[in-house]
PDB file of C-alpha atoms in Angstrom:
ATOM      1  CA  MET I   1      66.660  48.373 115.657  1.00  0.00           C
ATOM      2  CA  GLU I   2      66.478  51.503 113.091  1.00  0.00           C
ATOM      3  CA  ASP I   3      68.410  54.914 114.551  1.00  0.00           C
ATOM      4  CA  PHE I   4      66.311  57.466 116.483  1.00  0.00           C
ATOM      5  CA  ASN I   5      67.182  60.870 118.271  1.00  0.00           C
ATOM      6  CA  TYR I   6      67.787  60.201 121.934  1.00  0.00           C
ATOM      7  CA  THR I   7      66.563  63.013 124.878  1.00  0.00           C
ATOM      8  CA  ARG I   8      66.655  62.655 128.708  1.00  0.00           C
ATOM      9  CA  PRO I   9      65.246  66.294 129.384  1.00  0.00           C
ATOM     10  CA  ALA I  10      64.852  67.857 133.221  1.00  0.00           C
ATOM     11  CA  SER I  11      61.227  68.872 132.865  1.00  0.00           C
ATOM     12  CA  LEU I  12      57.816  67.843 131.565  1.00  0.00           C
ATOM     13  CA  SER I  13      57.738  71.287 129.742  1.00  0.00           C
ATOM     14  CA  ASP I  14      60.982  70.339 127.768  1.00  0.00           C
ATOM     15  CA  ALA I  15      59.531  66.337 127.663  1.00  0.00           C
ATOM     16  CA  ALA I  16      56.442  67.457 126.308  1.00  0.00           C
ATOM     17  CA  ALA I  17      58.226  70.503 123.820  1.00  0.00           C
ATOM     18  CA  THR I  18      60.437  67.352 122.136  1.00  0.00           C
ATOM     19  CA  HIS I  19      57.942  64.666 121.998  1.00  0.00           C
ATOM     20  CA  SER I  20      55.810  67.328 119.968  1.00  0.00           C
ATOM     21  CA  ASN I  21      58.080  68.573 117.836  1.00  0.00           C
ATOM     22  CA  ALA I  22      58.962  65.567 116.568  1.00  0.00           C
ATOM     23  CA  ASP I  23      57.868  63.789 113.716  1.00  0.00           C
ATOM     24  CA  ASP I  24      56.907  60.100 115.705  1.00  0.00           C
ATOM     25  CA  ALA I  25      58.172  60.195 119.292  1.00  0.00           C
ATOM     26  CA  MET I  26      57.450  58.066 121.607  1.00  0.00           C
ATOM     27  CA  TYR I  27      58.001  58.237 125.810  1.00  0.00           C
ATOM     28  CA  MET I  28      60.437  56.080 128.006  1.00  0.00           C
ATOM     29  CA  ALA I  29      60.023  55.455 131.639  1.00  0.00           C
ATOM     30  CA  GLY I  30      61.688  51.983 132.775  1.00  0.00           C
ATOM     31  CA  GLY I  31      62.026  50.692 128.968  1.00  0.00           C
ATOM     32  CA  GLN I  32      60.704  47.232 129.936  1.00  0.00           C
ATOM     33  CA  THR I  33      58.366  47.189 127.181  1.00  0.00           C
ATOM     34  CA  LEU I  34      59.823  49.633 125.029  1.00  0.00           C
ATOM     35  CA  ILE I  35      63.687  48.551 123.983  1.00  0.00           C
ATOM     36  CA  PRO I  36      62.164  44.953 122.984  1.00  0.00           C
ATOM     37  CA  VAL I  37      59.575  46.376 120.999  1.00  0.00           C
ATOM     38  CA  LEU I  38      62.004  49.004 119.464  1.00  0.00           C
ATOM     39  CA  LYS I  39      64.916  45.984 118.894  1.00  0.00           C
ATOM     40  CA  GLN I  40      62.341  44.100 117.432  1.00  0.00           C
ATOM     41  CA  GLY I  41      61.338  46.663 114.771  1.00  0.00           C
ATOM     42  CA  LEU I  42      57.845  46.623 115.942  1.00  0.00           C
ATOM     43  CA  ALA I  43      57.868  50.751 116.503  1.00  0.00           C
ATOM     44  CA  MET I  44      60.082  53.274 114.550  1.00  0.00           C
ATOM     45  CA  PRO I  45      60.191  55.839 116.164  1.00  0.00           C
ATOM     46  CA  THR I  46      61.816  59.076 115.203  1.00  0.00           C
ATOM     47  CA  ASP I  47      62.834  60.382 118.498  1.00  0.00           C
ATOM     48  CA  VAL I  48      62.374  58.756 122.171  1.00  0.00           C
ATOM     49  CA  VAL I  49      61.769  61.331 125.269  1.00  0.00           C
ATOM     50  CA  ASP I  50      63.789  59.355 128.358  1.00  0.00           C
ATOM     51  CA  LEU I  51      61.677  60.514 131.336  1.00  0.00           C
ATOM     52  CA  ASN I  52      63.905  59.354 134.027  1.00  0.00           C
ATOM     53  CA  LYS I  53      65.430  63.112 134.471  1.00  0.00           C
ATOM     54  CA  VAL I  54      62.106  64.550 135.171  1.00  0.00           C
ATOM     55  CA  ASP I  55      61.442  66.268 138.408  1.00  0.00           C
ATOM     56  CA  GLY I  56      58.273  65.746 140.197  1.00  0.00           C
ATOM     57  CA  LEU I  57      57.529  61.980 138.432  1.00  0.00           C
ATOM     58  CA  ALA I  58      58.624  59.716 140.872  1.00  0.00           C
ATOM     59  CA  GLY I  59      57.678  59.786 144.415  1.00  0.00           C
ATOM     60  CA  ILE I  60      55.393  58.488 147.545  1.00  0.00           C
ATOM     61  CA  GLU I  61      53.307  60.962 149.211  1.00  0.00           C
ATOM     62  CA  VAL I  62      50.623  59.280 151.741  1.00  0.00           C
ATOM     63  CA  ALA I  63      49.056  61.547 153.833  1.00  0.00           C
ATOM     64  CA  GLY I  64      45.089  62.269 154.600  1.00  0.00           C
ATOM     65  CA  GLY I  65      44.255  58.690 153.652  1.00  0.00           C
ATOM     66  CA  PHE I  66      45.403  58.940 150.346  1.00  0.00           C
ATOM     67  CA  VAL I  67      48.313  57.696 148.314  1.00  0.00           C
ATOM     68  CA  THR I  68      50.173  59.196 145.787  1.00  0.00           C
ATOM     69  CA  ILE I  69      52.686  57.401 143.830  1.00  0.00           C
ATOM     70  CA  GLY I  70      54.309  59.241 141.200  1.00  0.00           C
ATOM     71  CA  ALA I  71      54.115  57.159 137.265  1.00  0.00           C
ATOM     72  CA  MET I  72      58.258  57.006 137.101  1.00  0.00           C
ATOM     73  CA  THR I  73      58.306  55.279 140.879  1.00  0.00           C
ATOM     74  CA  ARG I  74      59.501  51.593 140.614  1.00  0.00           C
ATOM     75  CA  HIS I  75      57.998  48.364 141.866  1.00  0.00           C
ATOM     76  CA  ALA I  76      61.113  48.062 143.877  1.00  0.00           C
ATOM     77  CA  VAL I  77      60.374  51.219 145.694  1.00  0.00           C
ATOM     78  CA  VAL I  78      56.908  50.788 146.396  1.00  0.00           C
ATOM     79  CA  ALA I  79      57.280  47.158 147.232  1.00  0.00           C
ATOM     80  CA  ALA I  80      60.416  48.586 150.329  1.00  0.00           C
ATOM     81  CA  SER I  81      58.303  51.203 151.359  1.00  0.00           C
ATOM     82  CA  ALA I  82      57.627  51.435 154.621  1.00  0.00           C
ATOM     83  CA  GLU I  83      54.613  54.017 154.501  1.00  0.00           C
ATOM     84  CA  ILE I  84      52.917  52.300 151.704  1.00  0.00           C
ATOM     85  CA  LYS I  85      53.229  48.730 154.141  1.00  0.00           C
ATOM     86  CA  ASN I  86      51.590  50.994 157.149  1.00  0.00           C
ATOM     87  CA  VAL I  87      47.959  51.980 155.513  1.00  0.00           C
ATOM     88  CA  LEU I  88      48.260  49.493 152.382  1.00  0.00           C
ATOM     89  CA  PRO I  89      50.257  46.338 152.845  1.00  0.00           C
ATOM     90  CA  ALA I  90      48.863  44.315 150.136  1.00  0.00           C
ATOM     91  CA  LEU I  91      50.430  47.205 147.895  1.00  0.00           C
ATOM     92  CA  THR I  92      53.394  46.303 148.883  1.00  0.00           C
ATOM     93  CA  VAL I  93      53.341  42.449 148.389  1.00  0.00           C
ATOM     94  CA  LEU I  94      51.860  42.814 145.131  1.00  0.00           C
ATOM     95  CA  ALA I  95      54.880  45.228 143.601  1.00  0.00           C
ATOM     96  CA  GLY I  96      57.395  43.148 145.317  1.00  0.00           C
ATOM     97  CA  GLY I  97      56.039  39.905 143.500  1.00  0.00           C
ATOM     98  CA  ILE I  98      56.309  41.640 139.780  1.00  0.00           C
ATOM     99  CA  GLY I  99      58.624  40.103 137.614  1.00  0.00           C
ATOM    100  CA  ASP I 100      62.483  39.335 139.146  1.00  0.00           C
ATOM    101  CA  ALA I 101      64.347  41.936 139.976  1.00  0.00           C
ATOM    102  CA  GLN I 102      65.571  43.783 137.293  1.00  0.00           C
ATOM    103  CA  VAL I 103      61.867  44.228 136.130  1.00  0.00           C
ATOM    104  CA  ARG I 104      61.118  45.147 139.708  1.00  0.00           C
ATOM    105  CA  ASN I 105      64.527  47.662 139.421  1.00  0.00           C
ATOM    106  CA  ARG I 106      63.541  49.097 136.022  1.00  0.00           C
ATOM    107  CA  GLY I 107      59.895  48.633 135.688  1.00  0.00           C
ATOM    108  CA  THR I 108      57.818  51.762 136.775  1.00  0.00           C
ATOM    109  CA  ILE I 109      54.110  51.974 137.646  1.00  0.00           C
ATOM    110  CA  GLY I 110      53.429  54.647 135.167  1.00  0.00           C
ATOM    111  CA  GLY I 111      55.222  52.155 132.411  1.00  0.00           C
ATOM    112  CA  SER I 112      52.799  49.558 133.809  1.00  0.00           C
ATOM    113  CA  LEU I 113      49.701  51.167 133.447  1.00  0.00           C
ATOM    114  CA  ALA I 114      50.825  52.129 129.993  1.00  0.00           C
TER     115      ALA I 114
END
């Protein structure tokens, strides 16, 4: 694994600024894919921008017949959500079956979509 600059900004604007000011930056959510890729030397970014402390990217909201799940929401949180279970029980079952406990507790919805 090559050396890189690591930042953990607290706001989306700081994350975007850090990413855009770097030569070759990558965002990190749960790191389930990125960390192995870095270790294998398949990616060599100059900067890794960790999104784990950015406010507003995680959470679940059920309102008006819609379910909103933030990109940084962990699979384990979705699996355990009583709100989602009430309106979309299949999603809690699906989220509870993703990988093993470690993957569910680190992996994010956004990371799975990316």
